[in-house]
Amino acid sequence: MGYTLDFGAVLTGEHLRWLLSGLRVTLELTASSWILAFIVGILLVLLRNSGSKLAEIGVAAYVEVHQNVPLLVQILFWYFAMPELLPEPARIWLNERNSEFILVMLALAFCFAAYISEALRSGLRAIPRTQHEAGRALGFGYLSTMRHIVIPQAFRAAMPPLVNYSLLFFKNTSLAMAIGVHELTTQTRQIENDTFRTFEAFAVATAIYLAISFLIMAAGAWLERRFTQEKR
Amino acid sequence: MVDILREYWLLFLVGQYPNGPLGGLTATILVAVAGLLLSLPCALILALARVSPYRPVRIAAAAIVHTVRGMPFLMMIFWCYFALPLLVGRPLDGFVTLVGALVLYESAYLAEVIRAGIEALPPGQYEAGRALGLDYCRTMTRVVLPQALFNSMPSLLSQFVSLIKETSLGYVISVNEFTFAAAQVNNQLLTKPVQVFSILALTFFILCFSLTQTARALERAILRKRAGTPESQILSTEADA
Amino acid sequence: MIFIENVDKYYGPYRVLARINAHVARGEVVVVCGPSGSGKTTLIRTINKLEPIRSGRVVVNGHDIHAPKADINRLRREIGFVFQQFNLFPHMTVLNNITLAPRELRKIPREQAEDEARALLKRVGLADKADAYPAQLSGGQSQRVAIARALAMSPQVILFDEPTSALDPEMVGEVLAVMRDLAGSGITMVCVTHEMGFAREVADRVWFMDGGVILENAPPEQFFTTPEHPRAQRFLSELRR
């Protein structure tokens, strides 16, 4: 093929800075949407269990919508359509800041929240009623029973899907490229355009994604083990 | 919204056809079906490799699956975009790239679904086949796989829904599928993004939601039919983004 | 017929079978009994290589079962195995469960295989269940089908691994009746069981195992009235309580 590998072009100087800034944006995006997603996800679960039929249906609809519409479409909707729906002051506030980042972060967070709420819900459902009963029989009130007996077990049961979804949404930050956020994949393409070192650029980016994916899975496995030991 | 539909329905449905390749929603469905049909056999082979009695085969298969699952689908699309034409020897249409990326990516995920189905079977089934004198191949094809694939159907259908959602990434490489077509309509109209993207979202929702509900109904039907079979063998539906 | 010579087996550091030496003559019915964890199930599973061995030999009908070059699939056709959990194939009818191996392995044509299968079903008292699915059968019926399935290959010897232990008490009798009938027909049988009444009536020899060793090897009249080994004596006195 007459093509010599040259990782140096990709990993030095200006290109390295591009790469690292892309990585930074990816991580910022992941972290911020993850935190927001968990908050919203837990709220959704609480709403669903609140007893109100309307809340139950509302949350169910929320979950179904976010799970059956492609994430890219949701991102495009947030970026193109949502600003039209927001009041003027909000629009100005967004435009003053990094609106692309904020909007894609919101899109990721609200989609992820739906999956989190489902994982938590099935975790709760996995705990048999008898655990509740055992707690109450011992004299714990409703909230105490939840706090000491049910929720820790539910969380443990929900962990594998939660780790899986975390991994999924970390990878999905790459979709931010579609609206021009300079995360890792965007930067990789920039580098590739500049150096014509297509293979090296993508190899490095893939390696970075793989490394972080591996870290997330390892963290998940460690957490699962820790929780299992506590149960003894 | 209805006016937009009435005016642009052809663009949504078939893209630039006949002035260009078949596009729009039709293209999305064709790409998804092609992706599924081509990845199922690959997934089956990969799944069998994952549970193979030969250690090097198992390790190689695990490496492939973990690598594919560790990278974003967008990255896979770019790899195919650049590498597939080189491998084949001539430039490739965006659609081919998209289908290729889907097959490579989804084979890994489908393989894991099938593998879970195989491993969820009681080991006694495999042993009973071998004890009768059936060799490994025959035991897998006559005893293990029919049961594993049947039990995996809800999960496989669920993965197909993910596949359909993934076709939307054709937008990023300018493949004229449904999302791209919607973006084109938006570019023409400019002042009605809410309506245009709502049409896009709503259509996907109807398509994917009906398939998801079918998968759930299928799951319930399988549980009912196999009244004697423990629930743990039936894999529950878990959607991907 | 079956020669077990100096067989040793380990699970990690645990020695589950220790220098087993035993012999089953053609047409003999041997019952293997003993407390849980004694290694009796492991021993019987080494006879058709469902479990490998660390050292020693198992020779069935003149063939070394554990030899590396042995065509184990061929050899298993001559050895029938009945599992504690029946392990019927749930995705096939009773008839197909029984005819699968004869048709695939002995190349017996479908009609003939089905006729022979129906004859076997009649013999085990389930002539009307040919087109039923395993999920529709009771435990006792399932096990009788499993026995018919093992007999369909006309094996030289049948191995039973606690065939009645997973059954509700009221169904044990029907399975033991079939086994009694088999024993009377002159086929070689090795049976791991807790059913001492069956052993007394039908066995030619009883092997008592504990700790991976055959501690006592005697005809039932001798074993049940005057056991030699103290462990055997203790085992029998526990049973009498």
Tab-separated table of N, CA and C in Angstrom, chain C residues 106-237:
chain	number	residue	atom	x	y	z
C	106	ARG	N	-28.356	-43.661	13.808
C	106	ARG	CA	-28.384	-45.005	13.206
C	106	ARG	C	-29.030	-44.967	11.834
C	107	LYS	N	-29.397	-43.724	11.403
C	107	LYS	CA	-29.977	-43.543	10.062
C	107	LYS	C	-31.207	-44.412	9.832
C	108	ILE	N	-31.949	-44.659	10.893
C	108	ILE	CA	-33.175	-45.450	10.760
C	108	ILE	C	-34.241	-44.555	10.138
C	109	PRO	N	-34.939	-45.021	9.131
C	109	PRO	CA	-35.960	-44.174	8.482
C	109	PRO	C	-37.085	-43.820	9.441
C	110	ARG	N	-37.747	-42.685	9.140
C	110	ARG	CA	-38.681	-42.104	10.091
C	110	ARG	C	-39.787	-43.068	10.504
C	111	GLU	N	-40.395	-43.696	9.543
C	111	GLU	CA	-41.529	-44.570	9.868
C	111	GLU	C	-41.126	-45.684	10.829
C	112	GLN	N	-39.993	-46.312	10.498
C	112	GLN	CA	-39.532	-47.413	11.342
C	112	GLN	C	-39.199	-46.907	12.742
C	113	ALA	N	-38.497	-45.762	12.805
C	113	ALA	CA	-38.118	-45.216	14.109
C	113	ALA	C	-39.370	-44.918	14.932
C	114	GLU	N	-40.395	-44.365	14.273
C	114	GLU	CA	-41.605	-44.020	15.018
C	114	GLU	C	-42.349	-45.266	15.481
C	115	ASP	N	-42.354	-46.294	14.658
C	115	ASP	CA	-42.992	-47.541	15.098
C	115	ASP	C	-42.291	-48.096	16.323
C	116	GLU	N	-40.959	-48.115	16.260
C	116	GLU	CA	-40.200	-48.629	17.405
C	116	GLU	C	-40.423	-47.749	18.633
C	117	ALA	N	-40.494	-46.428	18.403
C	117	ALA	CA	-40.722	-45.523	19.526
C	117	ALA	C	-42.071	-45.794	20.175
C	118	ARG	N	-43.105	-45.986	19.354
C	118	ARG	CA	-44.434	-46.265	19.908
C	118	ARG	C	-44.439	-47.552	20.713
C	119	ALA	N	-43.671	-48.527	20.225
C	119	ALA	CA	-43.578	-49.794	20.962
C	119	ALA	C	-42.944	-49.565	22.331
C	120	LEU	N	-41.901	-48.744	22.343
C	120	LEU	CA	-41.240	-48.441	23.611
C	120	LEU	C	-42.185	-47.692	24.548
C	121	LEU	N	-42.931	-46.735	23.988
C	121	LEU	CA	-43.861	-45.982	24.819
C	121	LEU	C	-44.903	-46.918	25.427
C	122	LYS	N	-45.338	-47.877	24.630
C	122	LYS	CA	-46.293	-48.850	25.153
C	122	LYS	C	-45.683	-49.621	26.316
C	123	ARG	N	-44.415	-49.974	26.125
C	123	ARG	CA	-43.721	-50.752	27.146
C	123	ARG	C	-43.610	-49.992	28.467
C	124	VAL	N	-43.427	-48.659	28.376
C	124	VAL	CA	-43.335	-47.895	29.627
C	124	VAL	C	-44.699	-47.368	30.061
C	125	GLY	N	-45.756	-47.764	29.329
C	125	GLY	CA	-47.107	-47.411	29.758
C	125	GLY	C	-47.574	-46.042	29.317
C	126	LEU	N	-46.993	-45.488	28.242
C	126	LEU	CA	-47.374	-44.135	27.821
C	126	LEU	C	-47.728	-44.085	26.337
C	127	ALA	N	-48.396	-45.116	25.859
C	127	ALA	CA	-48.678	-45.203	24.427
C	127	ALA	C	-49.445	-43.992	23.909
C	128	ASP	N	-50.316	-43.398	24.746
C	128	ASP	CA	-51.146	-42.302	24.262
C	128	ASP	C	-50.449	-40.943	24.297
C	129	LYS	N	-49.186	-40.891	24.765
C	129	LYS	CA	-48.529	-39.599	24.940
C	129	LYS	C	-47.566	-39.257	23.810
C	130	ALA	N	-47.624	-40.004	22.731
C	130	ALA	CA	-46.618	-39.836	21.672
C	130	ALA	C	-46.545	-38.411	21.141
C	131	ASP	N	-47.695	-37.749	20.997
C	131	ASP	CA	-47.682	-36.413	20.404
C	131	ASP	C	-47.735	-35.296	21.431
C	132	ALA	N	-47.589	-35.641	22.684
C	132	ALA	CA	-47.591	-34.604	23.716
C	132	ALA	C	-46.218	-33.956	23.785
C	133	TYR	N	-46.186	-32.760	24.393
C	133	TYR	CA	-44.919	-32.091	24.643
C	133	TYR	C	-44.524	-32.320	26.106
C	134	PRO	N	-43.208	-32.338	26.374
C	134	PRO	CA	-42.754	-32.606	27.746
C	134	PRO	C	-43.413	-31.736	28.806
C	135	ALA	N	-43.731	-30.489	28.456
C	135	ALA	CA	-44.330	-29.605	29.461
C	135	ALA	C	-45.686	-30.120	29.931
C	136	GLN	N	-46.309	-30.973	29.109
C	136	GLN	CA	-47.632	-31.473	29.466
C	136	GLN	C	-47.581	-32.748	30.303
C	137	LEU	N	-46.374	-33.240	30.566
C	137	LEU	CA	-46.247	-34.506	31.292
C	137	LEU	C	-45.947	-34.278	32.763
C	138	SER	N	-46.333	-35.247	33.582
C	138	SER	CA	-45.947	-35.192	34.975
C	138	SER	C	-44.503	-35.666	35.086
C	139	GLY	N	-43.932	-35.524	36.278
C	139	GLY	CA	-42.547	-35.943	36.486
C	139	GLY	C	-42.342	-37.423	36.194
C	140	GLY	N	-43.253	-38.231	36.734
C	140	GLY	CA	-43.120	-39.670	36.532
C	140	GLY	C	-43.227	-40.038	35.057
C	141	GLN	N	-44.173	-39.408	34.360
C	141	GLN	CA	-44.319	-39.661	32.924
C	141	GLN	C	-43.062	-39.208	32.174
C	142	SER	N	-42.530	-38.027	32.533
C	142	SER	CA	-41.321	-37.523	31.870
C	142	SER	C	-40.170	-38.501	32.018
C	143	GLN	N	-39.988	-39.014	33.209
C	143	GLN	CA	-38.868	-39.923	33.435
C	143	GLN	C	-39.043	-41.210	32.653
C	144	ARG	N	-40.299	-41.690	32.556
C	144	ARG	CA	-40.527	-42.908	31.776
C	144	ARG	C	-40.232	-42.672	30.297
C	145	VAL	N	-40.558	-41.462	29.814
C	145	VAL	CA	-40.204	-41.126	28.437
C	145	VAL	C	-38.691	-41.087	28.294
C	146	ALA	N	-38.014	-40.544	29.307
C	146	ALA	CA	-36.554	-40.470	29.258
C	146	ALA	C	-35.964	-41.871	29.169
C	147	ILE	N	-36.563	-42.805	29.894
C	147	ILE	CA	-36.080	-44.188	29.833
C	147	ILE	C	-36.317	-44.754	28.425
C	148	ALA	N	-37.504	-44.482	27.885
C	148	ALA	CA	-37.787	-44.957	26.523
C	148	ALA	C	-36.779	-44.363	25.542
C	149	ARG	N	-36.452	-43.078	25.718
C	149	ARG	CA	-35.507	-42.406	24.838
C	149	ARG	C	-34.142	-43.092	24.894
C	150	ALA	N	-33.730	-43.460	26.111
C	150	ALA	CA	-32.433	-44.138	26.250
C	150	ALA	C	-32.490	-45.526	25.610
C	151	LEU	N	-33.643	-46.205	25.741
C	151	LEU	CA	-33.766	-47.559	25.186
C	151	LEU	C	-33.821	-47.556	23.671
C	152	ALA	N	-34.254	-46.444	23.084
C	152	ALA	CA	-34.454	-46.384	21.632
C	152	ALA	C	-33.185	-46.706	20.858
C	153	MET	N	-32.036	-46.456	21.476
C	153	MET	CA	-30.778	-46.714	20.791
C	153	MET	C	-30.291	-48.155	21.000
C	154	SER	N	-31.121	-48.976	21.639
C	154	SER	CA	-30.743	-50.368	21.938
C	154	SER	C	-29.353	-50.447	22.538
C	155	PRO	N	-29.118	-49.759	23.647
C	155	PRO	CA	-27.770	-49.743	24.212
C	155	PRO	C	-27.407	-51.075	24.872
C	156	GLN	N	-26.114	-51.269	25.089
C	156	GLN	CA	-25.641	-52.479	25.757
C	156	GLN	C	-25.797	-52.368	27.262
C	157	VAL	N	-25.779	-51.127	27.737
C	157	VAL	CA	-25.885	-50.910	29.176
C	157	VAL	C	-26.649	-49.616	29.400
C	158	ILE	N	-27.446	-49.591	30.489
C	158	ILE	CA	-28.116	-48.328	30.824
C	158	ILE	C	-27.646	-47.852	32.193
C	159	LEU	N	-27.328	-46.559	32.258
C	159	LEU	CA	-26.916	-45.951	33.518
C	159	LEU	C	-28.053	-45.064	34.030
C	160	PHE	N	-28.329	-45.153	35.312
C	160	PHE	CA	-29.376	-44.332	35.910
C	160	PHE	C	-28.758	-43.463	37.003
C	161	ASP	N	-28.934	-42.148	36.907
C	161	ASP	CA	-28.402	-41.254	37.930
C	161	ASP	C	-29.549	-40.748	38.796
C	162	GLU	N	-29.789	-41.411	39.910
C	162	GLU	CA	-30.872	-41.050	40.841
C	162	GLU	C	-32.175	-40.759	40.099
C	163	PRO	N	-32.697	-41.724	39.378
C	163	PRO	CA	-33.832	-41.463	38.488
C	163	PRO	C	-35.105	-41.050	39.204
C	164	THR	N	-35.235	-41.380	40.478
C	164	THR	CA	-36.484	-41.027	41.151
C	164	THR	C	-36.323	-39.909	42.172
C	165	SER	N	-35.132	-39.402	42.347
C	165	SER	CA	-34.909	-38.406	43.409
C	165	SER	C	-35.636	-37.091	43.163
C	166	ALA	N	-35.936	-36.762	41.909
C	166	ALA	CA	-36.600	-35.483	41.634
C	166	ALA	C	-38.105	-35.639	41.517
C	167	LEU	N	-38.613	-36.809	41.869
C	167	LEU	CA	-40.047	-37.063	41.674
C	167	LEU	C	-40.821	-36.942	42.976
C	168	ASP	N	-42.085	-36.511	42.839
C	168	ASP	CA	-42.981	-36.585	43.992
C	168	ASP	C	-43.178	-38.057	44.363
C	169	PRO	N	-43.332	-38.349	45.661
C	169	PRO	CA	-43.364	-39.751	46.123
C	169	PRO	C	-44.353	-40.633	45.377
C	170	GLU	N	-45.527	-40.086	45.033
C	170	GLU	CA	-46.546	-40.968	44.428
C	170	GLU	C	-46.179	-41.403	43.017
C	171	MET	N	-45.135	-40.744	42.420
C	171	MET	CA	-44.771	-41.124	41.058
C	171	MET	C	-43.553	-42.037	41.013
C	172	VAL	N	-42.906	-42.218	42.168
C	172	VAL	CA	-41.701	-43.040	42.197
C	172	VAL	C	-42.014	-44.465	41.754
C	173	GLY	N	-43.158	-44.952	42.221
C	173	GLY	CA	-43.505	-46.340	41.947
C	173	GLY	C	-43.564	-46.676	40.470
C	174	GLU	N	-44.192	-45.791	39.682
C	174	GLU	CA	-44.352	-46.105	38.261
C	174	GLU	C	-43.007	-46.190	37.546
C	175	VAL	N	-42.045	-45.339	37.978
C	175	VAL	CA	-40.724	-45.381	37.343
C	175	VAL	C	-39.969	-46.638	37.775
C	176	LEU	N	-40.057	-46.972	39.065
C	176	LEU	CA	-39.380	-48.175	39.537
C	176	LEU	C	-39.943	-49.424	38.875
C	177	ALA	N	-41.250	-49.389	38.582
C	177	ALA	CA	-41.845	-50.549	37.912
C	177	ALA	C	-41.203	-50.760	36.548
C	178	VAL	N	-41.014	-49.672	35.822
C	178	VAL	CA	-40.364	-49.772	34.507
C	178	VAL	C	-38.942	-50.305	34.655
C	179	MET	N	-38.246	-49.809	35.679
C	179	MET	CA	-36.860	-50.233	35.870
C	179	MET	C	-36.783	-51.697	36.276
C	180	ARG	N	-37.772	-52.114	37.082
C	180	ARG	CA	-37.812	-53.512	37.492
C	180	ARG	C	-37.997	-54.388	36.264
C	181	ASP	N	-38.907	-53.969	35.405
C	181	ASP	CA	-39.187	-54.695	34.165
C	181	ASP	C	-37.926	-54.792	33.303
C	182	LEU	N	-37.198	-53.676	33.234
C	182	LEU	CA	-35.954	-53.658	32.452
C	182	LEU	C	-34.941	-54.647	33.020
C	183	ALA	N	-34.817	-54.608	34.341
C	183	ALA	CA	-33.841	-55.485	34.982
C	183	ALA	C	-34.152	-56.941	34.658
C	184	GLY	N	-35.466	-57.234	34.658
C	184	GLY	CA	-35.860	-58.592	34.351
C	184	GLY	C	-35.552	-59.003	32.926
C	185	SER	N	-35.415	-58.026	32.035
C	185	SER	CA	-35.210	-58.354	30.624
C	185	SER	C	-33.772	-58.719	30.319
C	186	GLY	N	-32.882	-58.573	31.283
C	186	GLY	CA	-31.517	-59.045	31.070
C	186	GLY	C	-30.534	-57.983	30.609
C	187	ILE	N	-30.942	-56.711	30.582
C	187	ILE	CA	-30.015	-55.674	30.138
C	187	ILE	C	-29.098	-55.302	31.303
C	188	THR	N	-27.852	-54.932	30.968
C	188	THR	CA	-26.916	-54.518	32.009
C	188	THR	C	-27.335	-53.153	32.538
C	189	MET	N	-27.415	-53.007	33.862
C	189	MET	CA	-27.838	-51.731	34.445
C	189	MET	C	-26.932	-51.318	35.595
C	190	VAL	N	-26.583	-50.035	35.638
C	190	VAL	CA	-25.923	-49.494	36.823
C	190	VAL	C	-26.795	-48.350	37.303
C	191	CYS	N	-27.200	-48.414	38.561
C	191	CYS	CA	-28.188	-47.457	39.021
C	191	CYS	C	-27.777	-46.816	40.333
C	192	VAL	N	-27.650	-45.488	40.313
C	192	VAL	CA	-27.415	-44.758	41.558
C	192	VAL	C	-28.781	-44.433	42.120
C	193	THR	N	-29.066	-44.850	43.331
C	193	THR	CA	-30.392	-44.583	43.859
C	193	THR	C	-30.416	-44.633	45.379
C	194	HIS	N	-31.467	-44.031	45.942
C	194	HIS	CA	-31.690	-44.146	47.377
C	194	HIS	C	-32.780	-45.165	47.674
C	195	GLU	N	-33.378	-45.723	46.600
C	195	GLU	CA	-34.501	-46.648	46.790
C	195	GLU	C	-33.998	-48.033	47.174
C	196	MET	N	-33.899	-48.254	48.457
C	196	MET	CA	-33.300	-49.493	48.938
C	196	MET	C	-34.195	-50.695	48.682
C	197	GLY	N	-35.520	-50.455	48.669
C	197	GLY	CA	-36.425	-51.556	48.378
C	197	GLY	C	-36.159	-52.100	46.993
C	198	PHE	N	-35.975	-51.199	46.061
C	198	PHE	CA	-35.649	-51.573	44.687
C	198	PHE	C	-34.352	-52.374	44.657
C	199	ALA	N	-33.361	-51.882	45.412
C	199	ALA	CA	-32.055	-52.551	45.435
C	199	ALA	C	-32.185	-53.979	45.946
C	200	ARG	N	-32.903	-54.104	47.027
C	200	ARG	CA	-33.074	-55.448	47.610
C	200	ARG	C	-33.706	-56.410	46.629
C	201	GLU	N	-34.757	-55.923	45.925
C	201	GLU	CA	-35.526	-56.799	45.032
C	201	GLU	C	-34.778	-57.180	43.777
C	202	VAL	N	-34.095	-56.208	43.204
C	202	VAL	CA	-33.711	-56.329	41.801
C	202	VAL	C	-32.202	-56.425	41.570
C	203	ALA	N	-31.413	-55.850	42.497
C	203	ALA	CA	-29.978	-55.769	42.230
C	203	ALA	C	-29.305	-57.129	42.350
C	204	ASP	N	-28.264	-57.308	41.518
C	204	ASP	CA	-27.391	-58.460	41.676
C	204	ASP	C	-26.262	-58.119	42.632
C	205	ARG	N	-25.834	-56.849	42.599
C	205	ARG	CA	-24.784	-56.394	43.506
C	205	ARG	C	-25.124	-55.009	44.009
C	206	VAL	N	-24.617	-54.703	45.194
C	206	VAL	CA	-24.762	-53.344	45.720
C	206	VAL	C	-23.373	-52.802	45.988
C	207	TRP	N	-23.080	-51.597	45.481
C	207	TRP	CA	-21.827	-50.923	45.824
C	207	TRP	C	-22.166	-49.824	46.812
C	208	PHE	N	-21.520	-49.851	47.970
C	208	PHE	CA	-21.730	-48.764	48.906
C	208	PHE	C	-20.517	-47.837	48.835
C	209	MET	N	-20.751	-46.535	48.628
C	209	MET	CA	-19.662	-45.587	48.480
C	209	MET	C	-19.704	-44.524	49.559
C	210	ASP	N	-18.523	-44.124	49.978
C	210	ASP	CA	-18.438	-42.952	50.838
C	210	ASP	C	-17.054	-42.346	50.658
C	211	GLY	N	-16.991	-41.031	50.642
C	211	GLY	CA	-15.698	-40.377	50.524
C	211	GLY	C	-14.940	-40.722	49.264
C	212	GLY	N	-15.674	-41.038	48.167
C	212	GLY	CA	-14.992	-41.300	46.916
C	212	GLY	C	-14.436	-42.707	46.797
C	213	VAL	N	-14.812	-43.571	47.704
C	213	VAL	CA	-14.290	-44.943	47.689
C	213	VAL	C	-15.458	-45.919	47.755
C	214	ILE	N	-15.324	-47.061	47.065
C	214	ILE	CA	-16.335	-48.116	47.211
C	214	ILE	C	-15.956	-48.913	48.443
C	215	LEU	N	-16.739	-48.722	49.505
C	215	LEU	CA	-16.397	-49.367	50.766
C	215	LEU	C	-16.905	-50.792	50.858
C	216	GLU	N	-18.000	-51.035	50.145
C	216	GLU	CA	-18.564	-52.381	50.228
C	216	GLU	C	-19.135	-52.766	48.872
C	217	ASN	N	-18.947	-53.996	48.485
C	217	ASN	CA	-19.359	-54.473	47.165
C	217	ASN	C	-19.871	-55.897	47.355
C	218	ALA	N	-21.220	-56.027	47.488
C	218	ALA	CA	-21.748	-57.349	47.877
C	218	ALA	C	-23.125	-57.570	47.289
C	219	PRO	N	-23.568	-58.824	47.220
C	219	PRO	CA	-24.956	-59.070	46.816
C	219	PRO	C	-25.900	-58.512	47.871
C	220	PRO	N	-27.123	-58.118	47.464
C	220	PRO	CA	-28.015	-57.420	48.387
C	220	PRO	C	-28.326	-58.225	49.654
C	221	GLU	N	-28.518	-59.558	49.511
C	221	GLU	CA	-28.862	-60.319	50.729
C	221	GLU	C	-27.774	-60.114	51.758
C	222	GLN	N	-26.517	-60.126	51.286
C	222	GLN	CA	-25.413	-59.976	52.236
C	222	GLN	C	-25.325	-58.531	52.730
C	223	PHE	N	-25.451	-57.570	51.794
C	223	PHE	CA	-25.257	-56.172	52.164
C	223	PHE	C	-26.293	-55.710	53.191
C	224	PHE	N	-27.547	-56.087	52.936
C	224	PHE	CA	-28.592	-55.536	53.794
C	224	PHE	C	-28.678	-56.241	55.155
C	225	THR	N	-28.219	-57.487	55.228
C	225	THR	CA	-28.322	-58.180	56.515
C	225	THR	C	-27.019	-58.078	57.312
C	226	THR	N	-25.890	-58.347	56.642
C	226	THR	CA	-24.635	-58.296	57.393
C	226	THR	C	-23.583	-57.435	56.692
C	227	PRO	N	-23.755	-56.131	56.717
C	227	PRO	CA	-22.728	-55.275	56.100
C	227	PRO	C	-21.440	-55.348	56.898
C	228	GLU	N	-20.311	-55.293	56.224
C	228	GLU	CA	-19.037	-55.449	56.899
C	228	GLU	C	-18.501	-54.128	57.413
C	229	HIS	N	-18.521	-53.105	56.516
C	229	HIS	CA	-17.863	-51.843	56.852
C	229	HIS	C	-18.711	-51.052	57.841
C	230	PRO	N	-18.072	-50.463	58.881
C	230	PRO	CA	-18.833	-49.685	59.875
C	230	PRO	C	-19.644	-48.553	59.254
C	231	ARG	N	-19.098	-47.853	58.242
C	231	ARG	CA	-19.852	-46.771	57.613
C	231	ARG	C	-21.124	-47.313	56.986
C	232	ALA	N	-21.004	-48.484	56.341
C	232	ALA	CA	-22.173	-49.105	55.719
C	232	ALA	C	-23.212	-49.458	56.766
C	233	GLN	N	-22.717	-49.976	57.873
C	233	GLN	CA	-23.641	-50.348	58.946
C	233	GLN	C	-24.394	-49.133	59.442
C	234	ARG	N	-23.643	-48.026	59.606
C	234	ARG	CA	-24.265	-46.805	60.088
C	234	ARG	C	-25.299	-46.296	59.087
C	235	PHE	N	-24.928	-46.335	57.795
C	235	PHE	CA	-25.822	-45.883	56.728
C	235	PHE	C	-27.131	-46.662	56.775
C	236	LEU	N	-27.032	-47.977	56.878
C	236	LEU	CA	-28.234	-48.812	56.862
C	236	LEU	C	-29.077	-48.597	58.104
C	237	SER	N	-28.409	-48.399	59.252
C	237	SER	CA	-29.204	-48.206	60.465
C	237	SER	C	-29.935	-46.873	60.408
